[in-house]
Short mmCIF file of C-alpha atoms in Angstrom, two decimals:
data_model
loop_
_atom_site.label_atom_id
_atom_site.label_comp_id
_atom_site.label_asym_id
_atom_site.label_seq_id
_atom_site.Cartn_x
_atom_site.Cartn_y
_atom_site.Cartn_z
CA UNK A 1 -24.49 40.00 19.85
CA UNK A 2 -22.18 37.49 19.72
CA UNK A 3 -19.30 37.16 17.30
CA UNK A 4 -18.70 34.38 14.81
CA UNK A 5 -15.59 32.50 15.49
CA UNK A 6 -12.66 33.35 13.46
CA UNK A 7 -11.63 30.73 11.20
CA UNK A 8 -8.16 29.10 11.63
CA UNK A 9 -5.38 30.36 9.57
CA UNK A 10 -4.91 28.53 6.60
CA UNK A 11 -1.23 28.90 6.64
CA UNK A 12 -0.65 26.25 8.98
CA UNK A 13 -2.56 23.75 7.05
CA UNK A 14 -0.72 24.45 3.56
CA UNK A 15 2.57 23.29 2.65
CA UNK A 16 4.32 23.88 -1.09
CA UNK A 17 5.96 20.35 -1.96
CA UNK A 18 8.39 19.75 -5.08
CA UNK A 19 9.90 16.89 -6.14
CA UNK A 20 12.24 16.99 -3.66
CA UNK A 21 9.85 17.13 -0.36
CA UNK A 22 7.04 15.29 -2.32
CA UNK A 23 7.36 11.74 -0.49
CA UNK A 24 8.22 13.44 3.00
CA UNK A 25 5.08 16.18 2.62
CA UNK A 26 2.69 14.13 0.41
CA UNK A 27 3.23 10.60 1.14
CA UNK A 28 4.36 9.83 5.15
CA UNK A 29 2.21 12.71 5.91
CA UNK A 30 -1.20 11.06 4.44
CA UNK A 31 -0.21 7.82 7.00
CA UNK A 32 -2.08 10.21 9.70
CA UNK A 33 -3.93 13.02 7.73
CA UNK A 34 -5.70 13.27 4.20
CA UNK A 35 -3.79 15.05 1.78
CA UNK A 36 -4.97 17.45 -0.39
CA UNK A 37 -2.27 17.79 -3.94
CA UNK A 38 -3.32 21.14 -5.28
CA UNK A 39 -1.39 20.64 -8.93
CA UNK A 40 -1.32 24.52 -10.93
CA UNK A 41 0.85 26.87 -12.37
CA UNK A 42 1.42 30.74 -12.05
CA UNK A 43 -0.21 31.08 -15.78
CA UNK A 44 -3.10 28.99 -14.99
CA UNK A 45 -6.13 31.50 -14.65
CA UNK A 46 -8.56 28.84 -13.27
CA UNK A 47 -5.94 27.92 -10.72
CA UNK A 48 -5.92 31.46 -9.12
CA UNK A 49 -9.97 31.05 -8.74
CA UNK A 50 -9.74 26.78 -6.93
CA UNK A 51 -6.51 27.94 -5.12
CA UNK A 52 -8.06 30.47 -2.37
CA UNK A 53 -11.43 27.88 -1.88
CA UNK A 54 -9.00 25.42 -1.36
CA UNK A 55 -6.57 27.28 1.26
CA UNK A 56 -10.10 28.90 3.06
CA UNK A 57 -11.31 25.27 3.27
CA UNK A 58 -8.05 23.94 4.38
CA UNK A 59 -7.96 26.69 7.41
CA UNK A 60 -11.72 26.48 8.56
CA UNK A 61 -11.32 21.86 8.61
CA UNK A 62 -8.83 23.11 11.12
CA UNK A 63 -6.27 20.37 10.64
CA UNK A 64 -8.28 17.84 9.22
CA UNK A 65 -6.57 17.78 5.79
CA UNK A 66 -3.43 19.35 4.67
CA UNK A 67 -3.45 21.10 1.42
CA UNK A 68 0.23 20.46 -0.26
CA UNK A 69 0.71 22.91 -3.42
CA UNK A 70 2.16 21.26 -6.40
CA UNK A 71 3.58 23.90 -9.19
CA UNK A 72 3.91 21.63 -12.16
CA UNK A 73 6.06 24.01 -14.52
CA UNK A 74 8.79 23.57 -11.52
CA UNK A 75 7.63 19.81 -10.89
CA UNK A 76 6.97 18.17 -14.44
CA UNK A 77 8.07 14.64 -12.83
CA UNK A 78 5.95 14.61 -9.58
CA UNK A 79 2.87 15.65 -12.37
CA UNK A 80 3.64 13.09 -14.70
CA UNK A 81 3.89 10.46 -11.59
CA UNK A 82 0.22 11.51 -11.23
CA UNK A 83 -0.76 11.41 -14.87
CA UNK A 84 -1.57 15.52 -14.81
CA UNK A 85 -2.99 16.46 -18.30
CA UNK A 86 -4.33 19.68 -17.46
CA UNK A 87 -5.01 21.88 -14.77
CA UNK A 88 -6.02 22.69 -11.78
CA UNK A 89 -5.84 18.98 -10.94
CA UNK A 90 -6.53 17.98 -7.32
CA UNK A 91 -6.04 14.53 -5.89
CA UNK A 92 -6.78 13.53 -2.62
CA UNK A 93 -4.00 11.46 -0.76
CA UNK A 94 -4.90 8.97 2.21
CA UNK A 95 -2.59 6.58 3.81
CA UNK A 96 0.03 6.75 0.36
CA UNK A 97 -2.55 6.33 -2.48
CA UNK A 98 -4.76 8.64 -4.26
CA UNK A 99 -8.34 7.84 -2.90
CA UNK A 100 -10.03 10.43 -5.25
CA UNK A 101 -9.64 13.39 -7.82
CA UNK A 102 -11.11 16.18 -9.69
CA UNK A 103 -10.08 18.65 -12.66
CA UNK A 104 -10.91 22.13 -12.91
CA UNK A 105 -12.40 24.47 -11.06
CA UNK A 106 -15.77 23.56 -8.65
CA UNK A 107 -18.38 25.30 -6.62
CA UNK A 108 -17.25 25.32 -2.91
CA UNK A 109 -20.14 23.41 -2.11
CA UNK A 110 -19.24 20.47 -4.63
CA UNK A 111 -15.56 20.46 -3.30
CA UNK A 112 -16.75 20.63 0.40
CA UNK A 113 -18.79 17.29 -0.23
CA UNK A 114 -15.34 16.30 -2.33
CA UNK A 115 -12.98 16.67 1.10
CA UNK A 116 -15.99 15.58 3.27
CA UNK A 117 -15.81 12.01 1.21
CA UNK A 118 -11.80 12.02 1.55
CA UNK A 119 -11.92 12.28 5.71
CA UNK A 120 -11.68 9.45 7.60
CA UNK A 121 -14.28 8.09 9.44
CA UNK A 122 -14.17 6.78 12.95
CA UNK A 123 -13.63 3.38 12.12
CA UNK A 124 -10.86 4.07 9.67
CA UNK A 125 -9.21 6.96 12.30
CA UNK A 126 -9.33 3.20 14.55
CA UNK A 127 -7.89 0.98 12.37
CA UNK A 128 -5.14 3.52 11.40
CA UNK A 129 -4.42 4.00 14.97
CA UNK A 130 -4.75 -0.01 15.11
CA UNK A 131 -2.00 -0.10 12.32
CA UNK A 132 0.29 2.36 14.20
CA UNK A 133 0.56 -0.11 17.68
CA UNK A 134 0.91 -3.76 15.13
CA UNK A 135 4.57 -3.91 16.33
CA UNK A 136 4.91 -2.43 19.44
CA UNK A 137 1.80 -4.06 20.79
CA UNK A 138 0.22 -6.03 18.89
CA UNK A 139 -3.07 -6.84 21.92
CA UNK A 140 -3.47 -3.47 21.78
CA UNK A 141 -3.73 -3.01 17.92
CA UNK A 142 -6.20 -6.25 17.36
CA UNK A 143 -8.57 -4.26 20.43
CA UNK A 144 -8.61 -1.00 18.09
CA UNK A 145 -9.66 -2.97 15.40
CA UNK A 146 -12.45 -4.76 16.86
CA UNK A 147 -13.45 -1.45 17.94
CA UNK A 148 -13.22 -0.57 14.18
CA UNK A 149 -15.26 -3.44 13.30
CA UNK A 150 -17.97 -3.02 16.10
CA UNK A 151 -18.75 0.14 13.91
CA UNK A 152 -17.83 -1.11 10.53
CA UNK A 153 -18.24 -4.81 10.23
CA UNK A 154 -17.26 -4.67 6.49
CA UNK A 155 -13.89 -2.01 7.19
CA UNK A 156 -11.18 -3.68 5.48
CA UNK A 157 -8.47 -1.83 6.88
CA UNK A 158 -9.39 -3.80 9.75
CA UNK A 159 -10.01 -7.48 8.48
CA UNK A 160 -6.73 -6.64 6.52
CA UNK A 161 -4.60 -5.13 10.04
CA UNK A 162 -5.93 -8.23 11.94
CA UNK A 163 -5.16 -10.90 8.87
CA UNK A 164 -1.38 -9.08 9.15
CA UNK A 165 -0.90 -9.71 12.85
CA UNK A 166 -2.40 -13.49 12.72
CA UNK A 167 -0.29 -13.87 10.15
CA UNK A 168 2.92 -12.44 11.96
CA UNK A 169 2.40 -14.82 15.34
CA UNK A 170 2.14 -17.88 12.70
CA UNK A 171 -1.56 -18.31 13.06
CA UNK A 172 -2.09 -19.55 9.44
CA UNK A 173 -5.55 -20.60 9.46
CA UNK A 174 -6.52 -17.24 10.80
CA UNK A 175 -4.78 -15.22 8.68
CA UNK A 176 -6.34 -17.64 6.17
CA UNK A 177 -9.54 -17.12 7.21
CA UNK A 178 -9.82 -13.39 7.11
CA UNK A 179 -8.39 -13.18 3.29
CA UNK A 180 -10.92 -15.66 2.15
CA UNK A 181 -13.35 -13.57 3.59
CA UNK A 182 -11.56 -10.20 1.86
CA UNK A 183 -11.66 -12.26 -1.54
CA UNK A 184 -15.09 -13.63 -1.60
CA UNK A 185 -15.85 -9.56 -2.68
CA UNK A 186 -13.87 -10.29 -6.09
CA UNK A 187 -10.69 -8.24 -5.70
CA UNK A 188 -8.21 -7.84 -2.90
CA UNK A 189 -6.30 -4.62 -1.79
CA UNK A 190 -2.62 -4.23 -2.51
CA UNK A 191 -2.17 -5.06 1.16
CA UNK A 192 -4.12 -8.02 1.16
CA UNK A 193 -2.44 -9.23 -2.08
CA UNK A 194 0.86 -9.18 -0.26
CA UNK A 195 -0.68 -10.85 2.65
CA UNK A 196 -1.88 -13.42 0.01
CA UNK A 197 1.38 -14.31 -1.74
CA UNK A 198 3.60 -14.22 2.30
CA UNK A 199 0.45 -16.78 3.35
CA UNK A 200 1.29 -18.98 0.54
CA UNK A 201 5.00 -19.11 1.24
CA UNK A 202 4.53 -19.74 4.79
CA UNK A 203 2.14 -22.46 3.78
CA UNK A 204 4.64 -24.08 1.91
CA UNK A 205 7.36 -23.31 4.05
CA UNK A 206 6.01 -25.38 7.07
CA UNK A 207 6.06 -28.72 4.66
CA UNK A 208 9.66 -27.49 3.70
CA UNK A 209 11.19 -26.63 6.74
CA UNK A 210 14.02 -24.83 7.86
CA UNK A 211 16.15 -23.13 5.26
CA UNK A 212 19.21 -25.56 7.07
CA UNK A 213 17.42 -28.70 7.01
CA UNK A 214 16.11 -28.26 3.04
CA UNK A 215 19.75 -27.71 2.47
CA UNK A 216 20.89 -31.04 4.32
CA UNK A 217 18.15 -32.92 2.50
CA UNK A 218 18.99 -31.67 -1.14
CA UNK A 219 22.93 -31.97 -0.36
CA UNK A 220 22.05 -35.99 0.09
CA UNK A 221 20.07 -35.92 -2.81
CA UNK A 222 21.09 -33.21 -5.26
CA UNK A 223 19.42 -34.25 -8.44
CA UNK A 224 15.86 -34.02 -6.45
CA UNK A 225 14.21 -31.35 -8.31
CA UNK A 226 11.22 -31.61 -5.35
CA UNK A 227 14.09 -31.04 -2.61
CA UNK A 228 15.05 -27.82 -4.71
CA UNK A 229 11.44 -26.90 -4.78
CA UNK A 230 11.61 -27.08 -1.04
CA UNK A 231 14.56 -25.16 -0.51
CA UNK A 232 13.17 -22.15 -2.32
CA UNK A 233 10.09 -22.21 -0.48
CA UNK A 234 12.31 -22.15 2.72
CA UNK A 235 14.47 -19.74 1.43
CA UNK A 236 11.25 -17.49 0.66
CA UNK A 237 9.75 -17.76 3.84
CA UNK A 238 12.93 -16.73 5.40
CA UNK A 239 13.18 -13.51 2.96
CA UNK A 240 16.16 -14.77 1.60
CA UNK A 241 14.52 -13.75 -2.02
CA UNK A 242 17.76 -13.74 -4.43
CA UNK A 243 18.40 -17.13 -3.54
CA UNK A 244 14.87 -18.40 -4.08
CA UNK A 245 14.22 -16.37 -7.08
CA UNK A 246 17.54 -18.12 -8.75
CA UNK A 247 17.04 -21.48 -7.65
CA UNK A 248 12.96 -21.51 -8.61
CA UNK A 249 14.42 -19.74 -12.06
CA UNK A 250 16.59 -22.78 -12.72
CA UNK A 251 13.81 -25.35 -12.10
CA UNK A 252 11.34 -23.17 -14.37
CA UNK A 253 13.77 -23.93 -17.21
CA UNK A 254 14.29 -27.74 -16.36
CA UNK A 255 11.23 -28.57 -15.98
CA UNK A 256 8.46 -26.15 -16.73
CA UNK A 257 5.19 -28.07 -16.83
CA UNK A 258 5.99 -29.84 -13.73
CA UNK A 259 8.24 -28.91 -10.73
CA UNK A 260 8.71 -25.76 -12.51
CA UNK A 261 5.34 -24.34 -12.41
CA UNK A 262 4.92 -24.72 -8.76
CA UNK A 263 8.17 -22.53 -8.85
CA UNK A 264 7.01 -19.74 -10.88
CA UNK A 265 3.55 -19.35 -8.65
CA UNK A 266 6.74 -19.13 -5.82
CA UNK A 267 8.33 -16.48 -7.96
CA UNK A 268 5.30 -14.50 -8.37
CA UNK A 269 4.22 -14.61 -3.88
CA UNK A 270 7.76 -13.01 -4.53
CA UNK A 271 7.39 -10.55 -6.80
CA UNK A 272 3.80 -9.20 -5.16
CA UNK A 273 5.86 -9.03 -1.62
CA UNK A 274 8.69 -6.82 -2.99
CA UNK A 275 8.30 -3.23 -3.77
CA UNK A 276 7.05 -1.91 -7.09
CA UNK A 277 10.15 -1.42 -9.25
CA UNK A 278 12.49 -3.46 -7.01
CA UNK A 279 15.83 -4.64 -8.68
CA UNK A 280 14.73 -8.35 -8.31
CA UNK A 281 11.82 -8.15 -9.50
CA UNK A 282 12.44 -5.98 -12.55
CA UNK A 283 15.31 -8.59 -13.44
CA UNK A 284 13.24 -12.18 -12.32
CA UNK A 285 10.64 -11.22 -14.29
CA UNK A 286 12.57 -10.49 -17.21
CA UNK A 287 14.48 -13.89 -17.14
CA UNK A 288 11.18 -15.40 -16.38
CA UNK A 289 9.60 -14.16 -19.44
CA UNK A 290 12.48 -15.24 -21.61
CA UNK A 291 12.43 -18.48 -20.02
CA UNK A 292 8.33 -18.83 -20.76
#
């Protein structure tokens, strides 16, 4: 008779994360593996029935998801971060954002389907791969996504990885191309937003110039509010963001309906390229909003 194989241990596929580990555990580890955020408490009764499913499940995928435990008497803030009313909460983590979630406790076979939804398939295991090689070599990456696109024409992890790297090498149209594409669905990804608002200051960049030239031009002409314009756009394209953020503030509040307008649509490709929360953009778009 022949024995059934033993099921991995769970204990190398489950990881406790606070507040303090949460971004190292949760979030750079999702960037290669699905995360499972297992939010309870040592009161919770229906936590001590989902917990054990969850760390069985966690040892017989074998590696394909990691299970991170998330005590939210000890971690109120990483909780709140993931608006936790009650509990058990579990959210499933892929690549930095929460792909899906449930609440309370669920028949194995319900949260099996659950985890089978949150793993990646072979055309998103190839455009993460793809994403991984962009700057070291980027031939390599754009062959791993057509690969990801032979099996999933519509994968927009790839269109998105391949709109990123056109976009890189200056290859405007391109990278053009492939967000039109992305937007003719009616929304774009976070990614592709970014992509987006860069592709429109590069655009506008090429009719500015160089950040040294615009400056030559508007020192011979320093009332130009056009030449300012173009400055800022230079300034933006070369990530020089303070400096364009002030100077397309200033021309917002000269000369709103006009020059200034094209400014603020610069200081918003701004905004969407910086990090949530970002000093600059918290304070821009406070002036701005006094200003309007």
């Amino acid at each position: 008779m022949s024995e059934t194989p033993a099921i991995p241990s769970s204990s190398h596929y489950v990881i406790e994360a606070t507040s303090e580990t949460f971004a190292r555990e949760v979030i750079e580890r999702s960037s290669t593996v699905p995360v499972v955020v297992d939010f309870w408490a040592p009161w919770c009764g229906p936590c001590r029935t989902l917990s054990p499913i969850l760390e069985r499940l966690a040892g017989e995928y074998g590696g394909k998801f990691l299970l991170a435990k998330v005590n939210s008497d000890q971690n109120p803030d990483v909780a709140g971060q993931f608006g936790v009313r009650s509990i058990p909460a579990v959210f499933g983590v892929w690549d930095g954002a929460v792909a899906d979630a449930f609440v309370g406790v669920q028949p194995e076979s319900v949260i099996r389907t659950w985890i089978n939804r949150l793993l990646p398939t072979e055309a998103e295991s190839l455009a993460q791969v793809a994403r991984r090689l962009e700057s070291s070599d980027p031939r390599a990456a754009e062959a791993k996504y057509g690969q990801a696109l032979a099996l999933q024409i519509d994968l927009p992890q790839a269109q998105i990885g391949l709109a990123r790297i056109a976009l890189a090498e200056g290859q405007i149209e391109d990278a053009a191309a492939r967000l039109a594409a992305l937007e003719r669905r009616g929304f774009l990804e976070p990614e592709a937003e970014r992509l987006k608002a860069a592709l429109m200051l590069q655009t506008q960049a090429q009719g500015a110039g160089s950040v040294d030239s615009a400056r030559a031009l508007l020192a011979a002409h320093p009332d130009d509010l056009k030449l300012k314009l173009a400055l800022a756009e230079a300034l933006a394209a070369a990530g020089q963001y303070a400096d364009a953020l002030a100077l397309c503030l200033g021309l917002v509040e000269r000369d709103r309906k006009g020059v200034g307008e094209q400014a603020r649509q610069v200081m918003v490709a701004i905004f969407q390229l910086l990090p949530p929360g970002d000093e600059l953009v918290t304070e821009y778009q406070r002036q701005l909003s006094l200003v309007l």
